[in-house]
Every structure is written in C-alpha cells, then in structure tokens.
C-alpha angles and dihedrals in degrees: 000000000000089000092055092046092053094049091048087053095052091046089053091055091051091056115104115264123209107218106162141019115270095031123134131200131195120207120169107314093341129099115189123192132183117212121247095209110010111197120237109287086000129127117286097185130027128187125198119200118193107219094173141320092293102032127068122174116213123201119183125185135197091217132032101276122077111208122244094210120170104245119228092206107031116081120211111286134211112244103203102108113124117234141158132231121210125184120205132178094272105016151035115232119204111188132186124176090271107024144040129196119197113200119193110229089209102059109349100252107163130211122191120205134179122239091274093057097255116143115247098176142346134196111240121246106286085005097158117061129165138193122192117242131187121193124175089347097307121117127221143132137263105218141189125203120193126186134184112250126196118240093241092051119118121196129205139175128048091138128265120335134166106226094091091241113152104172111043094197104132095359133119125230129175110219115215133113120263135150100288095012124088120180123204118180095228134106127186129201131212083227085075103255136103140200123216114185119201098223127124096185131094109288139178130220113207120010111025092212116084124241111275135215117273093251093057091057106030142034108248128215128181121235090277094052097257115147123241110059150342124286112254116200117189115191114189121210092250090052100264112145137197126185124187143147117271116206088197142340107253111133094134107133143026093274097043097051088064080079091067119090102289098202092053121102109221101190104104094002131136121221127188130184114191142159135089136308125202125197123216092215139026108256148117105273122209116214133185120203119203112197148161123187120017120335143174131178128205124189120182088355090301123125099237097163111037115208112304129179137200129167112264094245094052114043124191135213125226129187129215140162134221133183112234132185124222115263094002118127111219123186120251127196128178117189112198130180100185091203093199144058088256120027140157137231131173141156126195140167142205127239101253120245130191117282090246091054091046091051095056116104102252133184127182122188123190101207136004135132089251140335105288123172137155121223110211119194124189146169089243142358090269086054092054092051088050087056091048089052092047087059098039102028144270121292111241127237101258119226112273092239089059087072093058128085119297122205118198136154135177086275155355102195102194142024091248092051091052097045093046090053092054094044088055091059091054092048091052092045090236108151116246137155107174140042124188131220106209125198132308097045082129126075112288094253096039105077108158097027094102088215126132119239101253093213095058097028103031095162114028097171092051090049090053089046093053092046093051089046086062089051090251132142126220130215122185130200116240117179124200086234126108131186107227093240095065125101089233093055090049091046095051091039092056089062092046094252100127127095104234106188094089091052094046089053092045094237106182121193131228100264117107114315088348122268133217121244147126143200130268125247105257091185091074109086091211091052089054092054094046089046088060096041087056090051092044096049092047105036120000107045093022090063098040096263090292097135104101106191142014128228109205102195128189091014095154076076101253104189095158127011122240098012126156117249100256091051093048088054090048088052098053102039169154091014128205086254102047141290117342086236086073096032103043109118108038100067094108089052096053092044090051089052090055093057097039095049090040098053092044090051088056101034107017097180100045115095118244124227122187128176113195133179093220135037146178140195108306099026091124090069091071100055091254132151123196130214126205099247134232098345123172130262089243134121090232088053090051091052090046091057091062094063093035092056095042094052089043091055090043088056089071099262106111106189115073137145140162142216097282104224093017130273106246115056131212115243090238090063093049091051089047095054089044089053092048091049089054101040107014088233124137109219124188095272091050092049087053093046090052094046092047091054093045089052093044093051089048088056095037093058087066099056126085096255114042103199135146122205145150152109126300133334091074117254104213106119094243090052088050096055142335117277090255093057119103088232091061093040091052094049093045090050094050092045090053092047090048089061093045087057094054094114091052092046099045090045088060093050087056090048088052089062102035099032104026088241127176114219099194106052138189110231089241088069093068100028106040096158097050107094091191092072097050092093102028108137103176108039128069145154119255102201119324097308116041128070107197120205109182124201108237103174133076114255092003108151098172137028142183118262127191114213110203115240096231096081144357126267141220130210102240096218103039101024090232113158125235123192115228124249098050141100118224136181104232135190117264106182116192093258096046139067115210102255126177133185124217116239110255093035122142111199126185118211122191132201129290109279141181092206134014099262099031091113136020106234095243087156114045121184104220111199112198116192116207127222104077142024113276146178141195136188118213110209123194135170139150092293102219109047140055098250088117085073087063095047103265101138139098135222132189120194123215121192127184126203110201097194095056095030087230126148114200115198105197132213117289113254122207132357140227134194111283094019117159105247094189129033145147135245124204101201111202119189120214119190148149090265094039110051107198121184116214109270126147090206092062115129110235136155104310115206133176117227127195098171100283126109119279130189116210123196111207 
C-alpha cells in the first residue's frame, strides 16, 4: 500500500502544471492551451488531441478543466501519430503530415490548414461562446461555435430531414429526433473536411436562435387593416363559423392546440388566416411552417407554399424564404384544411441576420460538459467519410439478402396472411427476399411481451420454417415500449430502467380502449442487456434463431406524438447517464447496440440486420439501416426523400431506405381503391395513386434498401394494379433489374466495409469541381456508374437532366451518348426512370433470380462503357456470416484502358467457402460509335476465367 501511494505521488509530480495564462503543455497526443485574454463567455482552456494525421479533436471549456467524458459515439483510438508543436508569439501551432491547426493564445481562435498552407476552416472572431446550464442538479454548458465559410463552399450531412434541402450552406436546421427526422451531428464540406461534434443534446445548425412567433418579428394586421393580429376564420363542415383575431399562428403541439377554438369540430373544416404583415427591416426572412392536414401559404398574393399534406397525427415542418421591405405591409393568407379531429398548424420566422452572418458555419448545442468537436480533413469527400468511420466505427457488410426486395405493409394480421402473400410473389415469379411483420402480432393488451398472439400465429416456428422453405427471410418489429402489465415491463422497472412520466401522467395509447405503458432506458447498459435477453427468450432463441432481422420502430424514442420539447424531455428521462436534456438524441444508437451486441453474443457468426426509424452518429457500426419514417403518400414527400436519403448517406451512415409509396395515405386514395374494389373502375385519384407508386418504385430500386411499406391500400404489386397495367409492369421490371444488379450491389457493400464507401451519393461526391451539381436535389449517383434521375411529379413525361462536364454519359436503356457539361430535356415515360451511365464504367450483371442467392453468377454480363478509363472491383463472400472479418472473401479487379480499348481482368485475390473457381464473363462494349441498347442477351466477347489474369481486346 505504501509503495502504491509513493508511486502515485511521484506520478502526480510528473503531471503538467498550468502556472500562468498563455501556457501550453504537451502530453502524449494532447496539447492543452490556456488563454491569455479569454473573451467574455469564451473559452478559457482548449485541448487539442491528434487522432491521426488528418483528424484533430478540439475541446474547449468555459472553466479551467476540460472534461474526460466517455463518448457514446467515438470508439477508442490509437495515439501513435507523429506531430510537432511550435509556439509562436501569438499562437501555438500543432502540425501533422497532412494538417496544421493554429491556436491563438489570446482568445483560442483556431485555423485549420492543409499541408500546403491552404486554409480549410477557421473559427470566426469570438467563435466560441458558452453559457452555464444546470439540469436535474447536473452542470454543463450551452455552447455556440461559429466558423468562417467561403462563398463557394457547399455543406452536406446533418442526417435526414424533410424540407428538401440539399446544400445546407446558409440554411437553418434544428437537430432533434422525430418520426421522419433523423439528426446526426456531422457536416461535410466540398472543401474536403468534415466536423463531427460530440453532443447528444438538441442542437441547431445555422442561426442559434429559435424561430419565433410572427408577432415577435412582424407587426400584424387583420384583413381590414386593424393592428394586433391576423383574422382567423373557422368554417365547420356543417356551416358553423367562428371568426376571431389571432395574435400569432402557433398551434404546433398537443399543449398549444388548446388555444384553438375548443367548441369547433375540425374534421372536414376549413380554416383561413389572413391579414397583413409588416417587417421592421428590409431583409430575406426565413420561415418555418408546421402543418398537418392540407395547407397553402400566400405572401404578397404569391403562392409561396403550394399545397402540402400530412396526416393529422404526424405533422411535418417545411422551410421557405421571402424578401420583405421595411415598413411595407404585405398580405398574408394561410389556407388550412385540418383533415382530422385533432390537427396542427403553425408559422414562425427567424430574426434576419446579414447574408455574411447567415453564410457562416454555425453550430449550437443545448447541453454538454464542454465544447467537443473533431475536425476531419481528407483528399476527397469519401476520404472525409472514411475519417468519420474511423472515429465512430466501420459499417458492416450487410447480408446479401438485405439488398433484395422487401415487402411490408401496416400490417400482416396473421401467419396465414403473411405466408400467402409471400407465396403469391413466388407464384407470380416476382423477385423477393424479405417479408416484414409489423406491430401488433402480440395480444392487444400485451405490447412489450415480444410474444405472438396464439390465435393468429398459432405455430410461429412452422411459419418461419415455411417461409425459409420458400427462400424467404423474416423481419419482425420490436418496439422499446412496454405495457405496465407485462412481465418485461415489471422486470425492467424493478431495476429502475423504465421511464415513468408517461405512466404518472396516465398517457394511454391508441390501441383498443387505450393502454398505459412507457419505454425502457436504453442509456443503461444493464437495461440494454435485459432488453435483448427478453427478445432472445421470447423470439430469437425460442424460435431457433430463425428470425433474420429486427425492426426497431419508434426509436427516437416517440413516447407520445406531437409533444412540445420540454415534455418530450420529461417523457424520456432522466436517463441512467444524466438528464434527457443532455442525452436527447442518441437513444436509437444505444438501442441498436443492445440488439447488435445481443445477437452476436448468441450467434456470433450470423450477420445482424437492424432497421430503425431513428439514428445517430455511429449507427453504421451496429449493422443498422435507417428508414425515413411515416412519410406521406404525396409527390412532395417523394421528392423530399431524395435529399433526405442523400444527406443521410453523406452523414457517414451508408444504409438507408424509405416507405416506398409513402406510409400515411390521403383519404382520396383510400376512396379510389374502395371504388375500384367495388366497380373495377380506375378514377382520376386511383390513376394518380398507381403512377405515384410506379414512380416511387422506380426511384426506390436505386437506394440501398429496396422496401415498400405503408397503410391501406395494400402495397403488393398485384394489389396496386393488374398485371397488364403500366404500374405493375414498371415495378416488375425494376425488381427484376435490381436482382440482375446483385453483383454490382453486393460489391458496393464490400467496399462500404473495406473502403468506407458510400453507395447513395450526392453528385458533389463525384464531381467536386462542378458548381452546377452543388444544389441538385433530384439527381444522384448510385455507386460509381449510375446517375439516377427520379421523376417526382404527376404526369411528368420528360424532365431536365444536368450531365456533369467531367465525363460523357450513356442512356442506360438505349445506349445513346450524351456529352458532359450540358442540360437536356430527356424523355421520362411512365414505365422508365431516366437513368444514365458514366463513361468509363464497368458494370457486372448477374442472372435473373427470384431471390438473392438462388443462382451463383457463373456467367456475368460485363458492360463496359467507352469514353474514359475505368475500373471496378468485384467483391464476393459467403453472404450471411462474419467470415469476411477473418479474411474469407475474394475480389477481382477489372480495369479498362480507353485508348487501347482493352479490358484487363486481374488475378483473383482471396477465397471463401463455396467460391466459384471457374466462371465466364460476357464482355459487352458500349460506345459512341457502337450504340448498344441494354439487353442481357447481347452477344459480346465471351471469356472463361479461372482466377488468372486475362486481357480482353474490345
């Protein structure tokens, strides 16, 4: 004991001591600096941690002590990167081989430069500010970080949001979790750097101040010009009318809607808010519209928000801007059809700031121990994402079957219904791998038991065996929600691992008479283990590990719809780690960890697949995909998924999907389907419904997760339309093509793990120097070859496509060549999505299949597109296990030389059990002088390959 005490004392003497302002110390890979003249509410101490030559962590503290918190998102990092520290008169310079960080000794302002001395990013003057915050007795800081941003900069990431923003430069985005909204604290620049901030609290990107009610920003006048508010007209379906003055429009959550006329019936009603708004300064004003039901907004007699719709129980938010002049009254009109017994409507605006200020890169975080961010430099945007995954974890190689088609609906109500649906796919020769069991497979009053209702699912093992015999896979919904009467609730609660506020407040859900329940605390490690054990006991091990995938719904967590922020925090806290104010956004990450670690502890060599409605930084590490939640069956929602999915992928999490066709259905589509079921007639609404689903499936075939899901009408293709209908034909065509592309798709999943690749790619990722792609919202790259151009409007039969200038392009279907650097109006017939292939691409196509591993691709049709040099790496492994982690996989490199028209097929590298030792490649050349329509029966140059290098002259 004395020896230990003595050693500890000596060690303490050896620790760095801060004896004067402006000093710095270096210890290991840390450099700590005290400020000479800290600004008011600014950092007093800064610590830089060199992670590697391209990544530097920055911690800043309001006080003298920088916390040593355990991160939820950052994995343990090696610390062996060489770097130098040089102290100048005014700054401390930390230098690696690729990156330099200058830190001002005066106020801590940091500038990041590349190895050539070019500025990548610089904190703004007074760019770090702090305010103390105490919640539930725990101290922390609210912080704001501000960075200068060049005018030519474009910014991407932040997760998945629904306002159809692609480039976040100069934009605002609130970062919290919500059904259809997934927030990730990561932003990436076209200048090839990224910022990842280690905060789990509510954050804001852009202006740090929240949107304010209209009367806080503008002078309001009613429709007759009287000051004080807008005129609100409420017209009930039976003709009853209420008119009153509205001091603002703020009916956005279950508390605020109490300020609506309480005697008014909103189902079938019409509401109009009108009058005038007057700005106190000339500026571009930024608005956010909260809505459920149907809504339109007019400003100055211009339609600034065309009709939008969301189901009444799941409102959405939409952002728009409008230029206004000081002192000028302009008319405003909001037309709202609530479309529900309870509905929501709100319009707010930001206090305008200068364009220079708005264009800065701004991050605000509500509560953390200190400011903590990682600066990630790269040679490309792919390289930046690689750095992000070094910090937060590798993305796994997904099971091969996960790339096949997923059929889902809300919901299959019995084992017979589920099996008969899958069997019908097989009978119709429609490819499918996966079918999904949504919620309420349990008894009505048994939510959280994870047990099948024995009346509707009498023999679950037999159901699973029958499905597997048809070469199907099964995913089941498991919520983190428990009724208080269940054994699982009581077991978790006995350890203090249940959130109690919902039970205290007697919040009853929408099932049957309404039942009491709540969610478990996923921030408690013991709770995560118990949650998995309950799933394992009642589902996984009970049914011989035959459940293939897990659907983790409502993982925000969403304990009650449409609540205000303070009450949301009360419902999901306090957590085992601290107040929910601090631990607000990372629930889905912790929940995913529970399932991933749990399954691998039981079946360590069976690949895990999770689908979750929410997510966070690091989610990819747990073999988890995210889908975009309960979106609407609307064209604007389909368009919004394009930017939502792209920015989510560019947030470092590569596997994403959506409810193809939309989840929440407008009544007009329901009525149209009911009419067809009675009469066999396709009315105008049914024609639009079918075209919406066709267009959405055309787009959905080119995202990482190809999955259809939604409420009634039923979403199986034969329920959407007869086999002779163009809707059916289009869906069947792209489903078949998806399976032909399996060698291409599965190779990309290998690259995701081994190369940190991103499958669904904003155009900027491949064409960084082309400013015309910065803001493209409806074109993207799917892998290295395909430029996908979805059709997002009803009856659109042509659309504009920009062809980036860096290369030439081929129409996938016809083989027609398009020179780069031009915008063309291209055909978009009902049954075809405009799809183009980059010159220099090499694309492997496999055989027709009914499921992902039906046939080994002994013959691969290899399409080679002339016009540039190109390469492709074919990746293969055993498809369902983790043997790839042990080196059991194989790759074949293809390289094309455009000058010599020569394709080189390299020696195969690696091997795995069941590998094809011998195969054939049918090499098909597509060129400007050799227009070649896509046809897998095309006779090309056929070569036999046994793993040794081949040279093929085309």
